[in-house]
Amino acid sequence: MNTALNHMAKLQMPSIVSKSLPKTWITWAVFFFFCAAVFGLAMRYFFIGEVPFFEYKHLLHAHSHVALLGWGYLLVAGLLTFSYVRSPHRLKIYKKILILTIIANLGMMMSFPFQGYGGFSIAFSTMHLVMSYVFAYFFFQDLKKSPSNTAKNLIKLSIIWMLISSIGLWAIAPIGATLGRLHPLYFMSVQWFLHFQLNGWFVYAFLGLLLAYMETKGNFVIIGQKTLFALHLSLFLTYALSVAWSTPIIGLLYLNGLGVLLQVIAYFIILKPIIRHLYNIHTFSKIWINSMLWIGIISLLAKALIQATLILPDVANIAYTIRNYVIGFVHLVMLGAITFGLGALALKNKWLSNSSLSKTAWILLSIGFISSELLLLVQGTLLWAKLGFISHYHLLIFVSSSFFPIGLSIMLIAQWTSFPLFQKSPNPIHIQQNQHKSKNTETMKSTVLMSFGIFVILLMASCSGGSSENQGSYTPPSAQKEKIADPKGIGEIKEVNLGDGIDQVLAEKGKAILDMKCTACHQYDAKRIVGPGFEGVTNRRRPEWIMNMITNVDAMLDEDPIAQQLLEECLTRMPNQNISLDESRQILEYFRKNDRERTGGSDAALN
């Protein structure tokens, strides 16, 4: 009898190993999601209070890298691995890849908040990039063993888009060294990476995994070659909008318009049989996990429909000049389609805990996501319509964002308690099996302890490496001889008559324009968010320079040394908001009023 039990345990051992690694993998993904949510919440707090020790842009880099490469990458890579890799021997390879990827993510998580782009953060980002290549190499080998179908083809392409996206990262250094960080190619390289990550790697993987899920239910969806060609072509054409951000050429907006139309058609054709299948399952709406999947699918459709409005050049211009829309769009993909869509598939496979505690966590996440998206899009629309701000907007968006770390902390508890160590043995026959489970739990504990040790080392290194303001920042050699800055800037404004007092009507008009187009990146006080604060600007810059910077953005950023220095500091190119000369004069008048109220005087730069 004992011999038979031992033999049964040996037979079951591979499946136990297979169940342990997926949960460990996805748990780490949730942990990085939690960290990214904390960084995001801290960024929201910058608008309502003081955040000591940290710079906004450093937290922004930490939030984006950990969310994209910690949560997003690990979730997608994990679902792909455990959907297509069955061999325990091969899974051991992926376990090693996971450990090294975790180290890279911990390194980014600990270095970016303290130093932004610096030696440590770049090193760990490069390490993550190399590990993604290693993952792609082994996964391609395993994917070949699966029968060819539409799901497999989309997943294969998702990996290819991930690899193609990395071209943008490798291009950044040589472009920065030869052309400078202010050159449009520099920004195009960054946008290349982000575009093919979000719309290629993540979206294709989501569509492929949805179709693979359909296959497990006996529904094989065949997508025609014309539809797939339209999907691929739309991916490249919609990159034109990202290029237009740094290189405003009207023809790019028309290319983007064609791309978004093809994208809507392709998404509709691919998702239609999936939606029909889900709709026909009467129990679908009664299972909370399926509700999460619906949020993911609806988010992807919303992304396509919102992008479809960009066929109009004026609307396309608004899409990348109003920051609320930009953030809301990125969150539709990352939080909507990827988090809820792929999260639901992980729940269905029990790689994520589906306990009642986990249900509470996901409900909190859905509340945070829906409320924050509504606030972002409604506020963006109000700014576009020149109707000002929602009352207590920044406080409301902070509260809605707080649902993420709260929900994710509960999810981590639910996930941790779902490991075998916390499970009761239902039958004495499973004693041998539980011993193997304990070994797997010990393996995870040792991985956690090792990662924690690395975490502490990175914390000490990052703190010591981030003490200098300029440490870790790279300033490429100038492509031109150093220029002497014209205090009046570059543009058609050569002289401004200010008068003695403040024109209150003019100033109020200026504030309305600032509220609509500028306050997502700038604050009225001296606090730096994405760009520098407005306080004291008329005491630092001549009125002609201010108005030229507002109305002649691209030329100023390309030629004016002061504007270039600010761009080097902020690493975010100011978009051309198409502000008229009269509107720029109104903005200047409000700057004068703001400086008098906050600093006791204005126009000191004239002296």
XYZ file of C-alpha atoms in Angstrom:
607
model
C 0.000 0.000 0.000
C 2.796 2.442 0.949
C 4.644 1.589 -2.274
C 1.549 2.404 -4.297
C 1.142 5.712 -2.460
C 4.783 6.620 -3.096
C 4.365 5.800 -6.778
C 1.241 7.977 -6.957
C 3.098 10.842 -5.281
C 5.946 10.587 -7.808
C 3.496 10.660 -10.660
C 1.804 13.749 -9.241
C 5.000 15.615 -8.456
C 5.430 17.286 -11.893
C 1.935 18.744 -11.672
C 2.715 20.081 -8.186
C 5.828 21.818 -9.509
C 3.805 23.184 -12.416
C 1.242 24.650 -10.010
C 3.822 26.210 -7.693
C 5.748 28.249 -10.268
C 2.715 29.953 -11.876
C 1.471 31.218 -8.509
C 4.948 32.382 -7.526
C 5.395 34.125 -10.868
C 2.044 35.915 -10.783
C 2.458 36.832 -7.102
C 5.643 38.714 -7.953
C 3.773 40.476 -10.759
C 1.084 41.587 -8.284
C 3.789 42.776 -5.874
C 5.281 45.042 -8.542
C 1.783 46.234 -9.440
C 1.328 47.205 -5.796
C 4.641 49.115 -5.804
C 3.714 50.909 -9.038
C 0.349 51.844 -7.495
C 2.092 53.328 -4.444
C 4.342 55.392 -6.713
C 1.289 56.517 -8.673
C -0.547 57.520 -5.501
C 2.476 59.536 -4.360
C 2.436 61.334 -7.710
C -1.231 62.212 -7.198
C -0.413 63.580 -3.751
C 2.069 66.046 -5.268
C -0.933 68.076 -6.442
C -2.540 68.345 -2.998
C 0.397 68.307 -0.559
C 4.139 68.009 -0.067
C 6.072 64.791 -0.709
C 9.469 65.004 1.025
C 12.698 63.404 -0.257
C 11.396 62.594 -3.745
C 11.181 64.433 -7.060
C 8.033 64.072 -9.114
C 9.835 63.089 -12.316
C 11.813 60.387 -10.472
C 8.595 58.894 -9.113
C 7.086 59.155 -12.595
C 9.946 57.101 -14.047
C 9.673 54.585 -11.195
C 5.906 54.267 -11.649
C 6.055 53.794 -15.419
C 8.958 51.317 -15.402
C 7.640 49.151 -12.573
C 4.102 49.151 -14.001
C 5.232 48.360 -17.547
C 8.157 46.010 -16.895
C 7.168 44.654 -13.491
C 3.420 44.131 -13.580
C 2.639 44.217 -17.302
C 5.628 42.248 -18.561
C 5.528 39.588 -15.833
C 1.767 39.091 -16.168
C 1.863 38.700 -19.951
C 5.037 36.578 -19.970
C 3.653 34.415 -17.165
C 0.355 33.714 -18.905
C 2.144 32.907 -22.148
C 4.561 30.566 -20.382
C 1.994 28.585 -18.436
C -0.437 28.433 -21.348
C 2.089 26.858 -23.716
C 4.906 25.295 -21.665
C 4.042 21.958 -20.058
C 7.401 20.276 -19.469
C 8.652 20.537 -15.833
C 12.210 20.459 -17.186
C 11.538 23.472 -19.401
C 9.744 25.272 -16.574
C 12.960 25.133 -14.548
C 14.558 27.317 -17.225
C 11.738 29.838 -16.923
C 12.132 29.816 -13.148
C 15.725 31.019 -13.555
C 14.547 33.658 -16.011
C 11.943 34.764 -13.452
C 14.517 35.141 -10.666
C 16.809 37.311 -12.796
C 13.853 39.370 -14.035
C 12.733 39.923 -10.432
C 16.221 41.169 -9.547
C 16.102 43.584 -12.501
C 12.684 44.879 -11.437
C 13.745 45.277 -7.812
C 16.754 47.226 -9.044
C 14.587 49.584 -11.086
C 12.093 49.914 -8.258
C 14.805 50.996 -5.819
C 16.932 53.174 -8.094
C 14.456 55.212 -10.137
C 12.761 56.957 -7.160
C 16.115 58.246 -5.889
C 18.098 59.064 -9.023
C 15.765 58.929 -12.010
C 17.735 57.899 -15.084
C 21.156 57.117 -13.645
C 23.815 54.465 -13.502
C 21.911 51.933 -11.374
C 18.515 52.402 -13.029
C 19.935 52.156 -16.550
C 21.950 49.055 -15.613
C 18.900 47.249 -14.223
C 16.737 48.395 -17.152
C 19.330 46.912 -19.508
C 19.365 43.713 -17.460
C 15.580 43.460 -17.831
C 15.875 44.025 -21.573
C 18.453 41.245 -21.921
C 16.260 38.875 -19.893
C 13.322 39.640 -22.185
C 15.488 38.474 -25.090
C 16.324 35.281 -23.203
C 12.628 34.723 -22.498
C 11.757 35.265 -26.175
C 14.439 32.784 -27.288
C 13.186 29.939 -25.098
C 9.508 30.730 -25.576
C 9.827 30.626 -29.364
C 11.262 27.127 -28.993
C 8.308 25.981 -26.878
C 5.735 27.757 -29.029
C 6.864 25.747 -32.082
C 5.558 22.598 -30.397
C 1.965 23.903 -30.443
C -0.337 23.435 -33.456
C -0.551 26.413 -35.782
C -3.675 28.565 -35.423
C -4.705 32.213 -35.121
C -4.061 32.363 -31.378
C -0.542 31.031 -31.797
C 0.175 33.433 -34.664
C -0.961 36.460 -32.649
C 1.096 35.370 -29.653
C 4.144 34.816 -31.845
C 3.706 38.305 -33.265
C 3.330 39.762 -29.772
C 6.825 38.505 -28.943
C 8.125 39.921 -32.224
C 6.612 43.323 -31.420
C 8.248 43.190 -27.989
C 11.615 42.624 -29.657
C 10.966 45.342 -32.232
C 9.986 47.797 -29.488
C 13.443 47.418 -27.961
C 14.994 49.008 -31.063
C 13.792 52.314 -29.661
C 15.678 51.722 -26.412
C 18.933 50.824 -28.157
C 18.607 53.913 -30.382
C 18.342 56.349 -27.471
C 22.039 56.325 -26.497
C 23.594 56.870 -29.968
C 20.976 59.486 -30.881
C 21.569 61.302 -27.595
C 25.337 61.194 -28.120
C 25.322 62.398 -31.732
C 22.201 64.533 -32.148
C 21.410 65.374 -28.528
C 18.448 64.621 -26.310
C 16.529 67.540 -27.797
C 16.440 66.079 -31.305
C 13.039 64.787 -32.516
C 14.598 61.373 -33.197
C 15.325 61.056 -29.485
C 11.654 61.478 -28.588
C 10.580 59.305 -31.520
C 12.777 56.494 -30.160
C 11.103 56.689 -26.757
C 7.658 56.731 -28.361
C 8.622 53.785 -30.610
C 9.308 51.670 -27.539
C 6.097 52.675 -25.770
C 3.915 52.308 -28.870
C 5.040 48.787 -29.758
C 4.970 47.728 -26.111
C 1.378 48.835 -25.484
C -0.230 48.345 -28.897
C 1.949 45.480 -30.097
C 3.360 43.282 -27.333
C 0.509 43.709 -24.842
C -2.524 43.988 -27.137
C -1.491 41.134 -29.451
C -0.773 38.907 -26.441
C -4.186 39.775 -24.981
C -5.976 38.948 -28.243
C -3.982 35.741 -28.675
C -4.636 34.560 -25.125
C -8.353 35.337 -25.510
C -8.486 33.158 -28.618
C -6.484 30.446 -26.837
C -9.014 30.577 -23.990
C -11.803 30.153 -26.546
C -10.049 27.050 -27.870
C -10.078 25.473 -24.410
C -13.876 25.869 -24.534
C -14.053 24.127 -27.903
C -14.503 27.311 -29.940
C -11.842 27.714 -32.620
C -11.894 31.206 -34.128
C -10.347 31.637 -37.569
C -9.346 35.178 -38.498
C -8.865 35.980 -42.189
C -5.547 37.174 -43.590
C -7.045 40.507 -44.666
C -8.139 41.229 -41.109
C -4.716 40.334 -39.732
C -3.037 42.492 -42.381
C -5.287 45.421 -41.399
C -4.349 44.871 -37.751
C -0.615 44.821 -38.532
C -0.813 47.857 -40.820
C -2.786 49.821 -38.225
C -0.052 49.176 -35.676
C 2.523 50.966 -37.836
C 0.227 53.732 -39.073
C -0.935 54.722 -35.579
C 2.697 55.291 -34.613
C 2.370 58.463 -36.715
C 0.490 60.171 -33.872
C 3.436 59.579 -31.535
C 5.776 61.092 -34.133
C 3.479 64.105 -34.542
C 3.991 64.892 -30.863
C 7.636 65.868 -31.464
C 7.402 66.569 -35.214
C 4.069 68.316 -35.911
C 3.488 67.511 -39.594
C -0.141 67.503 -40.726
C 0.392 64.487 -43.008
C 1.221 62.332 -39.986
C -2.249 62.934 -38.573
C -3.847 61.642 -41.786
C -1.710 58.494 -41.634
C -2.849 58.034 -38.051
C -6.459 58.545 -39.132
C -6.189 55.699 -41.642
C -4.503 53.541 -39.006
C -7.211 53.993 -36.373
C -9.953 53.129 -38.886
C -8.180 49.892 -39.808
C -7.653 49.179 -36.115
C -11.345 49.552 -35.262
C -12.325 47.202 -38.087
C -9.721 44.591 -37.116
C -10.569 44.702 -33.396
C -14.280 44.371 -34.127
C -13.805 41.338 -36.395
C -11.467 39.586 -33.935
C -13.487 40.323 -30.798
C -16.955 39.742 -32.285
C -16.953 35.903 -31.983
C -15.419 36.149 -28.509
C -18.096 38.565 -27.314
C -20.831 36.451 -28.919
C -19.529 33.357 -27.138
C -19.348 35.095 -23.775
C -22.754 36.688 -24.225
C -24.341 33.319 -24.985
C -23.088 31.857 -21.715
C -26.009 32.662 -19.436
C -23.979 32.137 -16.286
C -21.386 34.618 -17.481
C -22.758 37.657 -15.684
C -23.199 35.631 -12.488
C -19.484 34.870 -12.115
C -17.471 37.820 -10.833
C -14.320 36.668 -12.637
C -16.130 36.976 -15.949
C -17.147 40.516 -15.042
C -13.439 41.336 -14.774
C -12.921 39.822 -18.223
C -15.725 41.982 -19.586
C -13.991 45.087 -18.217
C -10.841 44.062 -20.065
C -12.617 43.499 -23.389
C -14.686 46.690 -23.102
C -11.519 48.655 -22.288
C -9.832 47.399 -25.449
C -12.879 48.311 -27.530
C -13.058 51.719 -25.836
C -9.402 52.270 -26.694
C -10.124 51.570 -30.368
C -13.272 53.717 -30.466
C -11.580 56.653 -28.746
C -8.677 56.394 -31.170
C -11.183 56.368 -34.042
C -12.133 59.956 -33.184
C -8.550 60.923 -34.032
C -9.293 60.751 -37.761
C -10.022 64.469 -37.361
C -6.687 66.352 -37.195
C -7.988 68.873 -34.649
C -9.075 66.070 -32.331
C -5.767 64.264 -32.872
C -3.938 67.419 -31.826
C -5.982 67.563 -28.619
C -5.218 63.892 -27.914
C -1.539 64.515 -27.285
C -1.700 68.071 -25.910
C -4.220 67.441 -23.102
C -2.361 65.270 -20.614
C -5.541 63.841 -19.051
C -6.364 62.125 -22.347
C -2.842 60.750 -22.695
C -2.871 59.235 -19.192
C -6.426 57.957 -19.585
C -5.549 56.252 -22.866
C -2.463 54.521 -21.436
C -4.501 53.342 -18.440
C -7.190 51.932 -20.738
C -4.600 49.535 -22.111
C -2.509 48.823 -19.003
C -5.208 48.867 -16.321
C -8.225 47.997 -18.430
C -7.301 45.471 -21.109
C -4.173 43.977 -19.553
C -4.929 44.069 -15.827
C -8.581 43.027 -15.954
C -8.515 41.019 -19.179
C -5.412 38.948 -18.514
C -6.017 39.049 -14.767
C -9.346 37.299 -15.359
C -7.620 34.580 -17.382
C -5.119 34.104 -14.548
C -8.039 33.830 -12.118
C -9.752 31.222 -14.285
C -6.565 29.131 -14.289
C -6.211 29.636 -10.505
C -2.770 31.191 -10.930
C -4.338 34.090 -9.076
C -6.395 33.323 -5.998
C -10.149 33.426 -6.673
C -11.164 33.411 -3.002
C -13.712 35.786 -1.488
C -10.816 37.935 -0.260
C -9.501 38.131 -3.812
C -12.981 39.066 -5.035
C -12.966 42.031 -2.636
C -9.578 43.096 -3.993
C -10.747 42.990 -7.603
C -13.912 44.929 -6.807
C -11.773 47.671 -5.233
C -9.521 47.687 -8.296
C -12.508 48.005 -10.624
C -13.883 50.923 -8.575
C -10.510 52.658 -8.687
C -10.093 52.058 -12.416
C -13.562 53.154 -13.518
C -13.680 56.219 -11.247
C -10.184 57.411 -12.193
C -10.838 56.910 -15.922
C -14.068 58.896 -15.687
C -12.315 61.699 -13.817
C -9.444 61.818 -16.314
C -11.644 61.801 -19.413
C -14.318 64.158 -18.048
C -11.709 66.620 -16.799
C -9.880 66.422 -20.117
C -13.122 67.179 -21.940
C -13.825 70.134 -19.638
C -10.372 71.535 -20.370
C -10.953 71.094 -24.098
C -14.308 72.904 -23.800
C -12.657 75.660 -21.700
C -15.006 74.955 -18.785
C -12.366 74.815 -16.072
C -11.840 72.155 -13.413
C -14.055 69.715 -11.552
C -14.377 70.922 -7.973
C -11.642 69.288 -5.838
C -10.459 67.361 -8.906
C -6.983 66.555 -7.602
C -8.371 65.321 -4.272
C -10.948 63.159 -6.051
C -8.379 61.591 -8.387
C -6.137 60.934 -5.376
C -8.978 59.158 -3.550
C -9.887 57.085 -6.615
C -6.214 56.142 -7.086
C -5.995 55.007 -3.457
C -8.254 52.053 -4.298
C -5.348 50.476 -6.210
C -2.790 50.016 -3.402
C -5.576 49.074 -0.977
C -7.025 46.482 -3.336
C -3.606 45.142 -4.294
C -2.517 44.750 -0.674
C -5.630 42.626 -0.111
C -4.870 40.693 -3.305
C -1.329 39.966 -2.085
C -2.721 38.600 1.189
C -5.219 36.445 -0.720
C -2.488 35.240 -3.042
C -0.045 34.446 -0.236
C -2.610 32.515 1.803
C -3.462 30.436 -1.273
C -0.021 28.810 -1.272
C 0.162 25.159 -0.087
C 1.720 26.123 3.270
C -1.615 27.650 4.298
C -3.838 24.899 2.910
C -5.232 22.109 5.085
C -4.805 18.534 3.917
C -8.245 17.192 2.981
C -7.168 13.541 3.264
C -4.368 11.572 4.996
C -3.577 9.957 1.649
C -2.120 13.315 0.551
C 0.588 13.430 3.238
C 3.327 12.522 0.769
C 1.956 15.046 -1.684
C 1.935 17.802 0.948
C 5.600 17.122 1.698
C 6.383 18.006 -1.887
C 4.166 21.060 -1.561
C 6.128 22.152 1.505
C 9.339 21.822 -0.464
C 7.928 24.076 -3.150
C 6.800 26.544 -0.511
C 10.299 26.512 0.967
C 11.657 27.196 -2.515
C 9.471 30.252 -2.794
C 10.473 31.383 0.695
C 14.151 31.089 -0.209
C 13.491 33.089 -3.386
C 11.733 35.763 -1.345
C 14.584 35.899 1.200
C 17.208 36.128 -1.532
C 15.269 38.874 -3.292
C 14.815 40.729 -0.002
C 18.566 40.661 0.557
C 19.115 42.101 -2.899
C 16.355 44.620 -2.150
C 18.264 45.926 0.911
C 21.554 46.145 -0.997
C 19.848 48.065 -3.798
C 18.223 50.412 -1.311
C 21.606 51.301 0.181
C 23.208 51.679 -3.244
C 20.375 53.787 -4.646
C 20.293 56.114 -1.659
C 24.030 56.684 -1.837
C 23.902 57.079 -5.605
C 21.085 59.606 -5.656
C 22.516 62.246 -3.349
C 23.819 64.482 -6.101
C 21.322 66.410 -8.162
C 23.068 65.702 -11.442
C 24.472 62.272 -10.685
C 23.475 59.638 -13.179
C 22.164 62.127 -15.728
C 23.700 62.008 -19.176
C 24.424 65.206 -21.093
C 25.518 64.463 -24.667
C 28.052 66.676 -26.428
C 26.421 69.608 -28.150
C 26.058 69.279 -31.884
C 26.519 73.019 -32.304
C 28.703 75.703 -30.799
C 27.374 77.114 -27.560
C 25.037 80.023 -28.198
C 24.504 83.152 -26.170
C 20.873 83.260 -25.124
C 18.790 86.179 -26.332
C 16.884 87.321 -23.217
C 13.883 87.984 -25.460
C 13.877 84.491 -26.934
C 13.209 83.503 -30.542
C 10.006 84.571 -32.267
C 8.026 87.520 -33.532
C 7.520 89.154 -30.134
C 10.235 91.799 -29.880
C 8.703 94.252 -27.433
C 5.907 94.061 -24.841
C 4.324 97.070 -23.146
C 3.169 95.972 -19.711
C 1.784 99.077 -18.093
C 1.845 99.817 -14.366
C -0.899 97.683 -12.858
C -2.559 94.339 -13.554
C -5.378 94.072 -16.070
C -7.718 91.789 -14.116
C -9.896 90.881 -17.104
C -6.847 89.971 -19.162
C -5.397 87.956 -16.279
C -8.576 85.941 -15.750
C -8.661 85.027 -19.436
C -5.053 83.922 -19.145
C -5.822 81.731 -16.133
C -8.645 80.028 -18.036
C -6.207 79.124 -20.822
C -3.627 77.862 -18.324
C -6.246 75.730 -16.576
C -7.200 74.178 -19.879
C -3.809 73.521 -21.426
C -1.018 73.781 -18.887
C -1.867 72.749 -15.337
C -1.590 69.016 -16.000
C 2.179 69.579 -16.206
C 2.744 72.844 -14.303
C 1.670 74.220 -10.926
C 0.983 77.844 -10.032
C 3.453 77.656 -7.150
C 7.186 76.882 -7.403
C 6.701 73.104 -7.259
C 8.080 71.176 -10.228
C 5.751 68.471 -11.534
C 6.326 67.482 -15.156
C 7.516 71.005 -15.951
C 8.706 73.877 -13.719
C 6.274 75.782 -11.507
C 4.935 79.155 -12.669
C 5.795 81.067 -9.506
C 8.427 83.746 -10.143
C 8.561 83.250 -13.916
C 8.246 86.999 -14.670
C 11.092 87.644 -12.257
C 13.329 85.146 -14.097
C 12.362 85.715 -17.731
C 11.576 88.771 -19.824
C 7.969 89.070 -21.034
C 9.086 88.691 -24.666
C 10.811 85.395 -23.848
C 7.710 84.094 -22.062
C 5.389 84.938 -24.956
C 7.789 83.517 -27.551
C 8.071 80.306 -25.531
C 4.286 80.006 -25.539
C 3.691 80.825 -29.213
C 6.873 79.540 -30.869
C 7.495 76.358 -28.895
C 9.296 74.224 -31.472
C 11.763 76.921 -32.567
C 12.494 77.848 -28.955
C 13.180 74.238 -27.990
C 15.377 73.761 -31.050
C 17.378 76.990 -30.837
C 17.015 78.850 -27.535
C 19.678 77.774 -24.976
C 17.473 78.515 -21.949
C 14.545 76.500 -23.350
C 16.924 73.666 -24.210
C 18.322 73.676 -20.685
C 14.797 73.407 -19.268
C 14.057 70.526 -21.635
C 17.239 68.765 -20.488
C 16.052 69.098 -16.886
C 12.449 68.017 -17.463
C 13.014 65.368 -20.193
C 9.520 66.100 -21.514
C 9.064 68.111 -24.685
C 6.490 70.866 -24.347
C 3.813 70.388 -27.040
C 2.699 73.157 -29.359
C -0.696 74.191 -27.974
C -1.482 76.539 -30.904
C -1.875 79.525 -28.604
C -2.370 82.865 -30.370
C -0.435 86.079 -29.677
C -3.429 87.597 -27.877
C -3.829 84.490 -25.716
C -0.127 84.476 -24.852
C -0.455 88.104 -23.705
C -3.371 87.072 -21.486
C -1.273 84.262 -19.996
C 1.600 86.680 -19.370
C -0.756 89.004 -17.524
C -1.855 86.193 -15.225
C 1.795 85.253 -14.605
C 2.380 88.837 -13.445
C -0.646 88.673 -11.158
C 0.394 85.268 -9.805
C 3.928 86.496 -9.044
C 2.685 89.584 -7.219
C 0.372 87.498 -5.060
C 2.947 84.792 -4.290
C 6.283 86.620 -4.235
C 5.271 90.222 -3.610
C 6.477 91.483 -6.977
C 6.718 90.848 -10.702
C 8.719 91.824 -13.786
C 12.083 91.765 -11.997
C 13.649 90.309 -15.159
C 13.201 93.721 -16.813
C 15.652 95.321 -14.391
